[in-house]
């Protein structure tokens, strides 16, 4: 069994790369490289890129990149029957990958050795004067309007018609472990899971992959981290001013705790801004939760009817 340390990138097919670039620039990503057939965009962290768009008649998520801690992990992964073998990556920063074909048909790229680059300058986290704890004295809060500064790719959420099969595969092939599990009626009737990476010894995101039972197998959403709640609200304001289509938010989730808002890109893919998410230690015992109307949000607007199957949204 291999173990990954974090999510690296998402790769999409787009019929219109120019519209995709316009949307994701307003969303807060920064252009890294553009050709007639490929769009690479980065976040503010040192990672070379976190978003890949390919010119294609088949739109939607095509691959998820995951970070491996060493070449040895790739050598082990290359032994799986569904593995491509170790391949050199033809993209800025180079590196190596093993492409795994998941049972649902989605490709997972285990990557190692992609050259890092200098992080982009970003606004420091706000100093907050809480009711009983003050940290800001003689300083004013004056955040600037504009696109959100996306710090990093945080997670991808997937829908599947065979939850148990894909849940087992993510654990056996990527070393993922559940932080929280959703069930319906009986604990053995599992219908959702939030899985964290176990390849690092430090604290990790509550989930880098989320998986939910559904009537179709496809991506639900992918999510990008912002600095703080002001960045969330100002990014939301900017997206509205640019005329993009929102689905839900701003609010705070229950499992994972992150503050969220969700947007449709020009070809109907659902993407999320988030901030203030939970951290867990690798291998932490999973929480078990009966699914209910309050499973998704602690506060915020009512859950849209199309949130569970956003691909059925009519623009």
PDB file of C-alpha atoms in Angstrom:
ATOM      1  CA  UNK A   1       0.000   0.000   0.000  1.00  0.00           C
ATOM      2  CA  UNK A   2       1.266   3.452  -0.941  1.00  0.00           C
ATOM      3  CA  UNK A   3       0.626   6.586   1.096  1.00  0.00           C
ATOM      4  CA  UNK A   4       0.253  10.095  -0.314  1.00  0.00           C
ATOM      5  CA  UNK A   5       0.975  13.350   1.501  1.00  0.00           C
ATOM      6  CA  UNK A   6      -1.415  15.830  -0.140  1.00  0.00           C
ATOM      7  CA  UNK A   7      -3.425  16.637  -3.229  1.00  0.00           C
ATOM      8  CA  UNK A   8      -1.314  18.142  -6.036  1.00  0.00           C
ATOM      9  CA  UNK A   9      -3.603  19.190  -8.897  1.00  0.00           C
ATOM     10  CA  UNK A  10      -6.855  18.664 -10.722  1.00  0.00           C
ATOM     11  CA  UNK A  11      -7.002  18.219 -14.500  1.00  0.00           C
ATOM     12  CA  UNK A  12     -10.076  19.148 -16.541  1.00  0.00           C
ATOM     13  CA  UNK A  13     -11.186  18.998 -20.120  1.00  0.00           C
ATOM     14  CA  UNK A  14     -12.626  22.255 -21.514  1.00  0.00           C
ATOM     15  CA  UNK A  15     -14.263  23.081 -24.802  1.00  0.00           C
ATOM     16  CA  UNK A  16     -13.343  26.764 -24.355  1.00  0.00           C
ATOM     17  CA  UNK A  17      -9.983  27.418 -22.683  1.00  0.00           C
ATOM     18  CA  UNK A  18     -10.310  31.209 -22.947  1.00  0.00           C
ATOM     19  CA  UNK A  19     -13.505  31.241 -20.888  1.00  0.00           C
ATOM     20  CA  UNK A  20     -11.945  28.822 -18.427  1.00  0.00           C
ATOM     21  CA  UNK A  21      -8.923  31.096 -17.987  1.00  0.00           C
ATOM     22  CA  UNK A  22     -11.166  34.131 -17.459  1.00  0.00           C
ATOM     23  CA  UNK A  23     -13.217  32.356 -14.794  1.00  0.00           C
ATOM     24  CA  UNK A  24     -10.333  30.861 -12.837  1.00  0.00           C
ATOM     25  CA  UNK A  25      -8.414  34.152 -12.940  1.00  0.00           C
ATOM     26  CA  UNK A  26     -11.407  35.864 -11.305  1.00  0.00           C
ATOM     27  CA  UNK A  27     -11.638  32.907  -8.921  1.00  0.00           C
ATOM     28  CA  UNK A  28      -8.087  33.664  -7.759  1.00  0.00           C
ATOM     29  CA  UNK A  29      -5.696  31.391  -9.648  1.00  0.00           C
ATOM     30  CA  UNK A  30      -2.686  32.785 -11.539  1.00  0.00           C
ATOM     31  CA  UNK A  31      -1.611  31.833 -15.048  1.00  0.00           C
ATOM     32  CA  UNK A  32       1.518  29.675 -15.153  1.00  0.00           C
ATOM     33  CA  UNK A  33       1.531  28.578 -18.803  1.00  0.00           C
ATOM     34  CA  UNK A  34      -0.873  28.750 -21.737  1.00  0.00           C
ATOM     35  CA  UNK A  35      -0.751  27.041 -25.134  1.00  0.00           C
ATOM     36  CA  UNK A  36      -3.451  26.451 -27.733  1.00  0.00           C
ATOM     37  CA  UNK A  37      -4.303  23.144 -26.058  1.00  0.00           C
ATOM     38  CA  UNK A  38      -3.275  23.489 -22.404  1.00  0.00           C
ATOM     39  CA  UNK A  39      -3.903  25.864 -19.502  1.00  0.00           C
ATOM     40  CA  UNK A  40      -1.764  25.629 -16.357  1.00  0.00           C
ATOM     41  CA  UNK A  41      -2.630  27.781 -13.355  1.00  0.00           C
ATOM     42  CA  UNK A  42      -1.044  28.105  -9.942  1.00  0.00           C
ATOM     43  CA  UNK A  43      -1.987  29.202  -6.462  1.00  0.00           C
ATOM     44  CA  UNK A  44       0.142  31.404  -4.201  1.00  0.00           C
ATOM     45  CA  UNK A  45       2.020  28.506  -2.563  1.00  0.00           C
ATOM     46  CA  UNK A  46       5.328  27.171  -3.856  1.00  0.00           C
ATOM     47  CA  UNK A  47       3.668  24.424  -5.893  1.00  0.00           C
ATOM     48  CA  UNK A  48       4.301  24.841  -9.616  1.00  0.00           C
ATOM     49  CA  UNK A  49       0.643  24.473 -10.619  1.00  0.00           C
ATOM     50  CA  UNK A  50      -2.541  23.102  -9.105  1.00  0.00           C
ATOM     51  CA  UNK A  51      -4.948  23.374 -12.028  1.00  0.00           C
ATOM     52  CA  UNK A  52      -4.644  21.923 -15.535  1.00  0.00           C
ATOM     53  CA  UNK A  53      -7.089  22.585 -18.354  1.00  0.00           C
ATOM     54  CA  UNK A  54      -6.934  20.631 -21.609  1.00  0.00           C
ATOM     55  CA  UNK A  55      -8.691  21.569 -24.829  1.00  0.00           C
ATOM     56  CA  UNK A  56     -11.193  18.744 -25.257  1.00  0.00           C
ATOM     57  CA  UNK A  57     -14.655  17.913 -26.559  1.00  0.00           C
ATOM     58  CA  UNK A  58     -15.145  15.937 -23.328  1.00  0.00           C
ATOM     59  CA  UNK A  59     -15.380  18.421 -20.488  1.00  0.00           C
ATOM     60  CA  UNK A  60     -15.162  17.685 -16.772  1.00  0.00           C
ATOM     61  CA  UNK A  61     -12.601  16.225 -14.381  1.00  0.00           C
ATOM     62  CA  UNK A  62     -10.077  13.938 -16.083  1.00  0.00           C
ATOM     63  CA  UNK A  63      -7.404  13.339 -13.434  1.00  0.00           C
ATOM     64  CA  UNK A  64      -6.455  14.069  -9.823  1.00  0.00           C
ATOM     65  CA  UNK A  65      -2.788  14.495  -8.933  1.00  0.00           C
ATOM     66  CA  UNK A  66      -1.556  13.364  -5.520  1.00  0.00           C
ATOM     67  CA  UNK A  67       1.866  13.967  -3.935  1.00  0.00           C
ATOM     68  CA  UNK A  68       4.151  11.073  -3.023  1.00  0.00           C
ATOM     69  CA  UNK A  69       6.958  11.509  -0.525  1.00  0.00           C
ATOM     70  CA  UNK A  70       9.594   9.609  -2.533  1.00  0.00           C
ATOM     71  CA  UNK A  71      10.361   7.822  -5.788  1.00  0.00           C
ATOM     72  CA  UNK A  72      10.075   4.569  -3.835  1.00  0.00           C
ATOM     73  CA  UNK A  73       6.351   5.216  -3.436  1.00  0.00           C
ATOM     74  CA  UNK A  74       6.031   5.540  -7.217  1.00  0.00           C
ATOM     75  CA  UNK A  75       7.997   2.311  -7.708  1.00  0.00           C
ATOM     76  CA  UNK A  76       5.594   0.522  -5.368  1.00  0.00           C
ATOM     77  CA  UNK A  77       2.533   2.034  -7.041  1.00  0.00           C
ATOM     78  CA  UNK A  78       3.790   0.998 -10.490  1.00  0.00           C
ATOM     79  CA  UNK A  79       3.321  -2.632  -9.443  1.00  0.00           C
ATOM     80  CA  UNK A  80      -0.461  -2.294  -9.202  1.00  0.00           C
ATOM     81  CA  UNK A  81      -2.236  -3.958 -12.149  1.00  0.00           C
ATOM     82  CA  UNK A  82      -4.086  -0.717 -13.002  1.00  0.00           C
ATOM     83  CA  UNK A  83      -0.865   1.362 -13.007  1.00  0.00           C
ATOM     84  CA  UNK A  84       0.748   3.007 -16.036  1.00  0.00           C
ATOM     85  CA  UNK A  85       4.334   2.549 -14.923  1.00  0.00           C
ATOM     86  CA  UNK A  86       6.623   5.477 -14.033  1.00  0.00           C
ATOM     87  CA  UNK A  87       6.426   8.325 -16.571  1.00  0.00           C
ATOM     88  CA  UNK A  88       8.333  11.592 -16.950  1.00  0.00           C
ATOM     89  CA  UNK A  89       5.968  14.572 -16.681  1.00  0.00           C
ATOM     90  CA  UNK A  90       5.916  16.966 -19.638  1.00  0.00           C
ATOM     91  CA  UNK A  91       5.054  20.180 -17.786  1.00  0.00           C
ATOM     92  CA  UNK A  92       6.859  23.077 -16.085  1.00  0.00           C
ATOM     93  CA  UNK A  93       8.815  21.770 -13.107  1.00  0.00           C
ATOM     94  CA  UNK A  94       9.255  18.294 -14.574  1.00  0.00           C
ATOM     95  CA  UNK A  95       8.832  15.432 -12.147  1.00  0.00           C
ATOM     96  CA  UNK A  96       7.583  11.872 -12.383  1.00  0.00           C
ATOM     97  CA  UNK A  97       4.228  10.194 -12.073  1.00  0.00           C
ATOM     98  CA  UNK A  98       2.417   6.878 -11.975  1.00  0.00           C
ATOM     99  CA  UNK A  99      -1.120   7.063 -13.345  1.00  0.00           C
ATOM    100  CA  UNK A 100      -3.634   4.759 -11.634  1.00  0.00           C
ATOM    101  CA  UNK A 101      -6.974   3.986 -13.269  1.00  0.00           C
ATOM    102  CA  UNK A 102      -9.527   3.918 -10.454  1.00  0.00           C
ATOM    103  CA  UNK A 103     -12.495   1.506 -10.605  1.00  0.00           C
ATOM    104  CA  UNK A 104     -14.756   4.451 -11.463  1.00  0.00           C
ATOM    105  CA  UNK A 105     -12.605   5.330 -14.497  1.00  0.00           C
ATOM    106  CA  UNK A 106     -10.993   8.468 -13.050  1.00  0.00           C
ATOM    107  CA  UNK A 107      -7.209   8.710 -13.269  1.00  0.00           C
ATOM    108  CA  UNK A 108      -5.173   9.367 -10.115  1.00  0.00           C
ATOM    109  CA  UNK A 109      -1.613  10.571 -10.763  1.00  0.00           C
ATOM    110  CA  UNK A 110       0.915   9.804  -8.028  1.00  0.00           C
ATOM    111  CA  UNK A 111       3.596  12.473  -8.494  1.00  0.00           C
ATOM    112  CA  UNK A 112       7.098  13.099  -7.187  1.00  0.00           C
ATOM    113  CA  UNK A 113       9.904  15.532  -7.971  1.00  0.00           C
ATOM    114  CA  UNK A 114       7.971  18.448  -9.467  1.00  0.00           C
ATOM    115  CA  UNK A 115      10.266  21.446  -8.980  1.00  0.00           C
ATOM    116  CA  UNK A 116       8.858  24.062  -6.603  1.00  0.00           C
ATOM    117  CA  UNK A 117       8.938  27.795  -7.266  1.00  0.00           C
ATOM    118  CA  UNK A 118       8.944  30.987  -5.217  1.00  0.00           C
ATOM    119  CA  UNK A 119       5.590  31.584  -3.474  1.00  0.00           C
ATOM    120  CA  UNK A 120       3.591  34.601  -4.581  1.00  0.00           C
ATOM    121  CA  UNK A 121       3.241  37.526  -2.147  1.00  0.00           C
ATOM    122  CA  UNK A 122      -0.064  37.437  -0.252  1.00  0.00           C
ATOM    123  CA  UNK A 123      -1.841  39.469   2.395  1.00  0.00           C
ATOM    124  CA  UNK A 124      -1.049  38.358   5.936  1.00  0.00           C
ATOM    125  CA  UNK A 125      -3.869  36.804   7.978  1.00  0.00           C
ATOM    126  CA  UNK A 126      -6.071  39.409   9.620  1.00  0.00           C
ATOM    127  CA  UNK A 127      -5.587  40.241  13.263  1.00  0.00           C
ATOM    128  CA  UNK A 128      -8.985  39.702  14.859  1.00  0.00           C
ATOM    129  CA  UNK A 129     -10.204  41.550  17.951  1.00  0.00           C
ATOM    130  CA  UNK A 130     -12.327  38.808  19.471  1.00  0.00           C
ATOM    131  CA  UNK A 131     -14.751  39.670  22.236  1.00  0.00           C
ATOM    132  CA  UNK A 132     -12.444  38.490  25.015  1.00  0.00           C
ATOM    133  CA  UNK A 133      -9.063  38.342  23.247  1.00  0.00           C
ATOM    134  CA  UNK A 134      -7.710  41.473  21.540  1.00  0.00           C
ATOM    135  CA  UNK A 135      -4.713  41.406  19.187  1.00  0.00           C
ATOM    136  CA  UNK A 136      -5.107  44.569  17.103  1.00  0.00           C
ATOM    137  CA  UNK A 137      -4.323  47.940  18.705  1.00  0.00           C
ATOM    138  CA  UNK A 138      -4.390  51.209  16.775  1.00  0.00           C
ATOM    139  CA  UNK A 139      -4.606  49.325  13.459  1.00  0.00           C
ATOM    140  CA  UNK A 140      -7.572  49.412  11.049  1.00  0.00           C
ATOM    141  CA  UNK A 141      -9.119  46.637   8.976  1.00  0.00           C
ATOM    142  CA  UNK A 142      -9.040  47.819   5.352  1.00  0.00           C
ATOM    143  CA  UNK A 143      -9.091  44.805   3.043  1.00  0.00           C
ATOM    144  CA  UNK A 144      -8.815  45.531  -0.691  1.00  0.00           C
ATOM    145  CA  UNK A 145     -11.356  44.623  -3.347  1.00  0.00           C
ATOM    146  CA  UNK A 146     -10.334  42.211  -6.083  1.00  0.00           C
ATOM    147  CA  UNK A 147     -10.053  38.538  -6.878  1.00  0.00           C
ATOM    148  CA  UNK A 148      -9.387  36.260  -3.926  1.00  0.00           C
ATOM    149  CA  UNK A 149      -5.793  35.137  -3.378  1.00  0.00           C
ATOM    150  CA  UNK A 150      -6.024  31.356  -3.648  1.00  0.00           C
ATOM    151  CA  UNK A 151      -3.345  29.839  -1.416  1.00  0.00           C
ATOM    152  CA  UNK A 152      -3.569  26.186  -2.487  1.00  0.00           C
ATOM    153  CA  UNK A 153      -5.752  23.386  -3.769  1.00  0.00           C
ATOM    154  CA  UNK A 154      -7.413  21.761  -0.770  1.00  0.00           C
ATOM    155  CA  UNK A 155      -9.558  18.826  -1.850  1.00  0.00           C
ATOM    156  CA  UNK A 156     -11.736  17.168  -4.453  1.00  0.00           C
ATOM    157  CA  UNK A 157     -15.156  15.628  -3.772  1.00  0.00           C
ATOM    158  CA  UNK A 158     -16.300  12.705  -5.900  1.00  0.00           C
ATOM    159  CA  UNK A 159     -19.681  11.091  -6.505  1.00  0.00           C
ATOM    160  CA  UNK A 160     -19.905   7.357  -7.202  1.00  0.00           C
ATOM    161  CA  UNK A 161     -22.506   4.705  -7.927  1.00  0.00           C
ATOM    162  CA  UNK A 162     -20.428   2.159  -5.955  1.00  0.00           C
ATOM    163  CA  UNK A 163     -19.358   3.776  -2.695  1.00  0.00           C
ATOM    164  CA  UNK A 164     -17.896   0.709  -0.966  1.00  0.00           C
ATOM    165  CA  UNK A 165     -15.775  -0.245  -3.982  1.00  0.00           C
ATOM    166  CA  UNK A 166     -14.262   3.236  -4.395  1.00  0.00           C
ATOM    167  CA  UNK A 167     -13.918   3.743  -0.616  1.00  0.00           C
ATOM    168  CA  UNK A 168     -11.849   0.553  -0.380  1.00  0.00           C
ATOM    169  CA  UNK A 169      -9.749   1.460  -3.448  1.00  0.00           C
ATOM    170  CA  UNK A 170      -8.781   4.925  -2.135  1.00  0.00           C
ATOM    171  CA  UNK A 171      -7.534   3.302   1.062  1.00  0.00           C
ATOM    172  CA  UNK A 172      -5.720   0.370  -0.528  1.00  0.00           C
ATOM    173  CA  UNK A 173      -4.061   2.333  -3.338  1.00  0.00           C
ATOM    174  CA  UNK A 174      -3.468   5.819  -1.896  1.00  0.00           C
ATOM    175  CA  UNK A 175      -3.315   5.006   1.813  1.00  0.00           C
ATOM    176  CA  UNK A 176      -6.206   7.395   2.521  1.00  0.00           C
ATOM    177  CA  UNK A 177      -8.062   7.060   5.836  1.00  0.00           C
ATOM    178  CA  UNK A 178     -11.479   8.406   6.826  1.00  0.00           C
ATOM    179  CA  UNK A 179     -11.750  11.336   9.229  1.00  0.00           C
ATOM    180  CA  UNK A 180     -15.557  11.140   9.235  1.00  0.00           C
ATOM    181  CA  UNK A 181     -18.072   8.710   7.744  1.00  0.00           C
ATOM    182  CA  UNK A 182     -21.738   9.346   6.927  1.00  0.00           C
ATOM    183  CA  UNK A 183     -24.281   6.533   7.191  1.00  0.00           C
ATOM    184  CA  UNK A 184     -28.010   6.215   6.569  1.00  0.00           C
ATOM    185  CA  UNK A 185     -30.008   4.345   9.202  1.00  0.00           C
ATOM    186  CA  UNK A 186     -27.381   1.759  10.211  1.00  0.00           C
ATOM    187  CA  UNK A 187     -23.606   2.320  10.592  1.00  0.00           C
ATOM    188  CA  UNK A 188     -22.905  -0.387   8.047  1.00  0.00           C
ATOM    189  CA  UNK A 189     -24.946   1.517   5.434  1.00  0.00           C
ATOM    190  CA  UNK A 190     -22.170   3.956   4.613  1.00  0.00           C
ATOM    191  CA  UNK A 191     -22.945   6.633   2.035  1.00  0.00           C
ATOM    192  CA  UNK A 192     -20.154   9.196   2.419  1.00  0.00           C
ATOM    193  CA  UNK A 193     -16.618   9.654   3.720  1.00  0.00           C
ATOM    194  CA  UNK A 194     -14.086  12.446   4.191  1.00  0.00           C
ATOM    195  CA  UNK A 195     -10.608  10.984   3.727  1.00  0.00           C
ATOM    196  CA  UNK A 196      -7.245  12.407   4.807  1.00  0.00           C
ATOM    197  CA  UNK A 197      -3.696  11.671   3.639  1.00  0.00           C
ATOM    198  CA  UNK A 198      -1.446   9.501   5.799  1.00  0.00           C
ATOM    199  CA  UNK A 199       1.936   9.898   4.081  1.00  0.00           C
ATOM    200  CA  UNK A 200       2.968  12.793   6.327  1.00  0.00           C
ATOM    201  CA  UNK A 201       3.645  12.706  10.073  1.00  0.00           C
ATOM    202  CA  UNK A 202       2.340  16.227  10.662  1.00  0.00           C
ATOM    203  CA  UNK A 203      -1.193  17.489  11.010  1.00  0.00           C
ATOM    204  CA  UNK A 204      -3.073  17.207   7.716  1.00  0.00           C
ATOM    205  CA  UNK A 205      -6.315  18.501   6.216  1.00  0.00           C
ATOM    206  CA  UNK A 206      -9.494  16.883   7.515  1.00  0.00           C
ATOM    207  CA  UNK A 207     -10.038  15.685   3.960  1.00  0.00           C
ATOM    208  CA  UNK A 208      -8.124  15.804   0.695  1.00  0.00           C
ATOM    209  CA  UNK A 209     -10.699  13.553  -0.967  1.00  0.00           C
ATOM    210  CA  UNK A 210     -14.398  13.303  -0.146  1.00  0.00           C
ATOM    211  CA  UNK A 211     -16.522  10.477  -1.553  1.00  0.00           C
ATOM    212  CA  UNK A 212     -20.318  10.248  -1.709  1.00  0.00           C
ATOM    213  CA  UNK A 213     -22.806   7.683  -2.969  1.00  0.00           C
ATOM    214  CA  UNK A 214     -24.821   9.017  -5.887  1.00  0.00           C
ATOM    215  CA  UNK A 215     -26.897   8.108  -8.910  1.00  0.00           C
ATOM    216  CA  UNK A 216     -23.928   9.011 -11.161  1.00  0.00           C
ATOM    217  CA  UNK A 217     -20.143   8.672 -11.053  1.00  0.00           C
ATOM    218  CA  UNK A 218     -18.430  12.033 -11.554  1.00  0.00           C
ATOM    219  CA  UNK A 219     -16.835  14.963  -9.713  1.00  0.00           C
ATOM    220  CA  UNK A 220     -18.982  16.822  -7.222  1.00  0.00           C
ATOM    221  CA  UNK A 221     -16.603  19.754  -6.642  1.00  0.00           C
ATOM    222  CA  UNK A 222     -12.999  20.767  -6.068  1.00  0.00           C
ATOM    223  CA  UNK A 223     -11.974  23.256  -3.425  1.00  0.00           C
ATOM    224  CA  UNK A 224      -9.288  25.936  -3.002  1.00  0.00           C
ATOM    225  CA  UNK A 225      -8.100  27.506   0.255  1.00  0.00           C
ATOM    226  CA  UNK A 226      -8.171  31.228   1.062  1.00  0.00           C
ATOM    227  CA  UNK A 227      -6.477  33.148   3.873  1.00  0.00           C
ATOM    228  CA  UNK A 228      -9.412  34.055   6.120  1.00  0.00           C
ATOM    229  CA  UNK A 229     -13.074  34.986   6.302  1.00  0.00           C
ATOM    230  CA  UNK A 230     -12.524  38.468   4.838  1.00  0.00           C
ATOM    231  CA  UNK A 231     -10.885  36.858   1.808  1.00  0.00           C
ATOM    232  CA  UNK A 232     -13.932  34.600   1.516  1.00  0.00           C
ATOM    233  CA  UNK A 233     -16.430  37.464   1.536  1.00  0.00           C
ATOM    234  CA  UNK A 234     -14.357  39.743  -0.696  1.00  0.00           C
ATOM    235  CA  UNK A 235     -13.756  36.920  -3.172  1.00  0.00           C
ATOM    236  CA  UNK A 236     -17.486  36.280  -3.217  1.00  0.00           C
ATOM    237  CA  UNK A 237     -18.140  39.965  -3.842  1.00  0.00           C
ATOM    238  CA  UNK A 238     -15.643  39.994  -6.716  1.00  0.00           C
ATOM    239  CA  UNK A 239     -17.126  36.884  -8.370  1.00  0.00           C
ATOM    240  CA  UNK A 240     -20.593  38.433  -8.210  1.00  0.00           C
ATOM    241  CA  UNK A 241     -19.326  41.681  -9.717  1.00  0.00           C
ATOM    242  CA  UNK A 242     -17.818  39.726 -12.609  1.00  0.00           C
ATOM    243  CA  UNK A 243     -21.137  38.055 -13.370  1.00  0.00           C
ATOM    244  CA  UNK A 244     -20.252  34.445 -12.554  1.00  0.00           C
ATOM    245  CA  UNK A 245     -22.892  31.971 -11.323  1.00  0.00           C
ATOM    246  CA  UNK A 246     -22.863  31.028  -7.651  1.00  0.00           C
ATOM    247  CA  UNK A 247     -24.608  27.995  -6.160  1.00  0.00           C
ATOM    248  CA  UNK A 248     -24.290  28.194  -2.376  1.00  0.00           C
ATOM    249  CA  UNK A 249     -22.709  30.203   0.405  1.00  0.00           C
ATOM    250  CA  UNK A 250     -21.331  31.876   2.288  1.00  0.00           C
ATOM    251  CA  UNK A 251     -21.693  29.466   5.220  1.00  0.00           C
ATOM    252  CA  UNK A 252     -19.799  27.050   7.496  1.00  0.00           C
ATOM    253  CA  UNK A 253     -19.784  23.290   6.967  1.00  0.00           C
ATOM    254  CA  UNK A 254     -20.194  20.765   9.787  1.00  0.00           C
ATOM    255  CA  UNK A 255     -17.710  18.010   8.911  1.00  0.00           C
ATOM    256  CA  UNK A 256     -14.426  19.753   8.180  1.00  0.00           C
ATOM    257  CA  UNK A 257     -15.765  23.015   9.677  1.00  0.00           C
ATOM    258  CA  UNK A 258     -14.614  25.149   6.752  1.00  0.00           C
ATOM    259  CA  UNK A 259     -16.288  28.390   5.699  1.00  0.00           C
ATOM    260  CA  UNK A 260     -17.405  27.919   2.101  1.00  0.00           C
ATOM    261  CA  UNK A 261     -18.913  29.342  -1.045  1.00  0.00           C
ATOM    262  CA  UNK A 262     -19.510  27.470  -4.300  1.00  0.00           C
ATOM    263  CA  UNK A 263     -19.383  28.609  -7.943  1.00  0.00           C
ATOM    264  CA  UNK A 264     -20.062  27.118 -11.356  1.00  0.00           C
ATOM    265  CA  UNK A 265     -17.335  27.577 -13.932  1.00  0.00           C
ATOM    266  CA  UNK A 266     -18.373  28.295 -17.567  1.00  0.00           C
ATOM    267  CA  UNK A 267     -18.749  24.581 -18.373  1.00  0.00           C
ATOM    268  CA  UNK A 268     -20.703  23.620 -15.270  1.00  0.00           C
ATOM    269  CA  UNK A 269     -17.944  22.320 -12.978  1.00  0.00           C
ATOM    270  CA  UNK A 270     -18.569  23.194  -9.323  1.00  0.00           C
ATOM    271  CA  UNK A 271     -15.659  24.801  -7.445  1.00  0.00           C
ATOM    272  CA  UNK A 272     -15.381  26.006  -3.855  1.00  0.00           C
ATOM    273  CA  UNK A 273     -13.505  28.691  -1.964  1.00  0.00           C
ATOM    274  CA  UNK A 274     -12.858  27.663   1.652  1.00  0.00           C
ATOM    275  CA  UNK A 275     -11.072  28.881   4.755  1.00  0.00           C
ATOM    276  CA  UNK A 276     -10.649  27.803   8.410  1.00  0.00           C
ATOM    277  CA  UNK A 277     -10.822  24.040   7.845  1.00  0.00           C
ATOM    278  CA  UNK A 278     -10.102  21.348  10.429  1.00  0.00           C
ATOM    279  CA  UNK A 279      -6.789  19.497  10.763  1.00  0.00           C
ATOM    280  CA  UNK A 280      -6.351  15.901  11.927  1.00  0.00           C
ATOM    281  CA  UNK A 281      -3.412  13.642  12.662  1.00  0.00           C
ATOM    282  CA  UNK A 282      -2.868  10.851  10.120  1.00  0.00           C
ATOM    283  CA  UNK A 283      -4.684   7.692  11.148  1.00  0.00           C
ATOM    284  CA  UNK A 284      -7.080   9.425  13.532  1.00  0.00           C
ATOM    285  CA  UNK A 285     -10.169   7.352  14.388  1.00  0.00           C
ATOM    286  CA  UNK A 286     -13.091   8.149  12.116  1.00  0.00           C
ATOM    287  CA  UNK A 287     -16.244   9.768  13.450  1.00  0.00           C
ATOM    288  CA  UNK A 288     -19.568   8.144  12.506  1.00  0.00           C
ATOM    289  CA  UNK A 289     -22.510  10.383  11.632  1.00  0.00           C
ATOM    290  CA  UNK A 290     -26.124   9.714  10.730  1.00  0.00           C
ATOM    291  CA  UNK A 291     -26.921  11.752   7.635  1.00  0.00           C
ATOM    292  CA  UNK A 292     -29.618  14.377   8.203  1.00  0.00           C
ATOM    293  CA  UNK A 293     -30.776  17.778   6.987  1.00  0.00           C
ATOM    294  CA  UNK A 294     -28.201  19.484   9.226  1.00  0.00           C
ATOM    295  CA  UNK A 295     -25.222  17.370   8.105  1.00  0.00           C
ATOM    296  CA  UNK A 296     -23.940  19.894   5.595  1.00  0.00           C
ATOM    297  CA  UNK A 297     -23.994  23.320   7.212  1.00  0.00           C
ATOM    298  CA  UNK A 298     -23.802  24.930  10.659  1.00  0.00           C
ATOM    299  CA  UNK A 299     -24.935  28.287   9.302  1.00  0.00           C
ATOM    300  CA  UNK A 300     -25.503  29.935   5.962  1.00  0.00           C
ATOM    301  CA  UNK A 301     -28.192  29.999   3.267  1.00  0.00           C
ATOM    302  CA  UNK A 302     -30.516  26.995   2.839  1.00  0.00           C
ATOM    303  CA  UNK A 303     -28.974  24.065   0.973  1.00  0.00           C
ATOM    304  CA  UNK A 304     -29.896  24.383  -2.732  1.00  0.00           C
ATOM    305  CA  UNK A 305     -31.885  21.478  -4.150  1.00  0.00           C
ATOM    306  CA  UNK A 306     -29.199  20.864  -6.759  1.00  0.00           C
ATOM    307  CA  UNK A 307     -26.229  20.828  -4.357  1.00  0.00           C
ATOM    308  CA  UNK A 308     -26.196  17.033  -4.012  1.00  0.00           C
ATOM    309  CA  UNK A 309     -26.189  16.628  -7.806  1.00  0.00           C
ATOM    310  CA  UNK A 310     -24.850  19.971  -9.102  1.00  0.00           C
ATOM    311  CA  UNK A 311     -24.409  18.647 -12.652  1.00  0.00           C
ATOM    312  CA  UNK A 312     -28.229  18.838 -12.926  1.00  0.00           C
ATOM    313  CA  UNK A 313     -28.165  22.586 -12.328  1.00  0.00           C
ATOM    314  CA  UNK A 314     -29.773  24.632 -15.088  1.00  0.00           C
ATOM    315  CA  UNK A 315     -27.941  27.900 -15.727  1.00  0.00           C
TER     316      UNK A 315
END
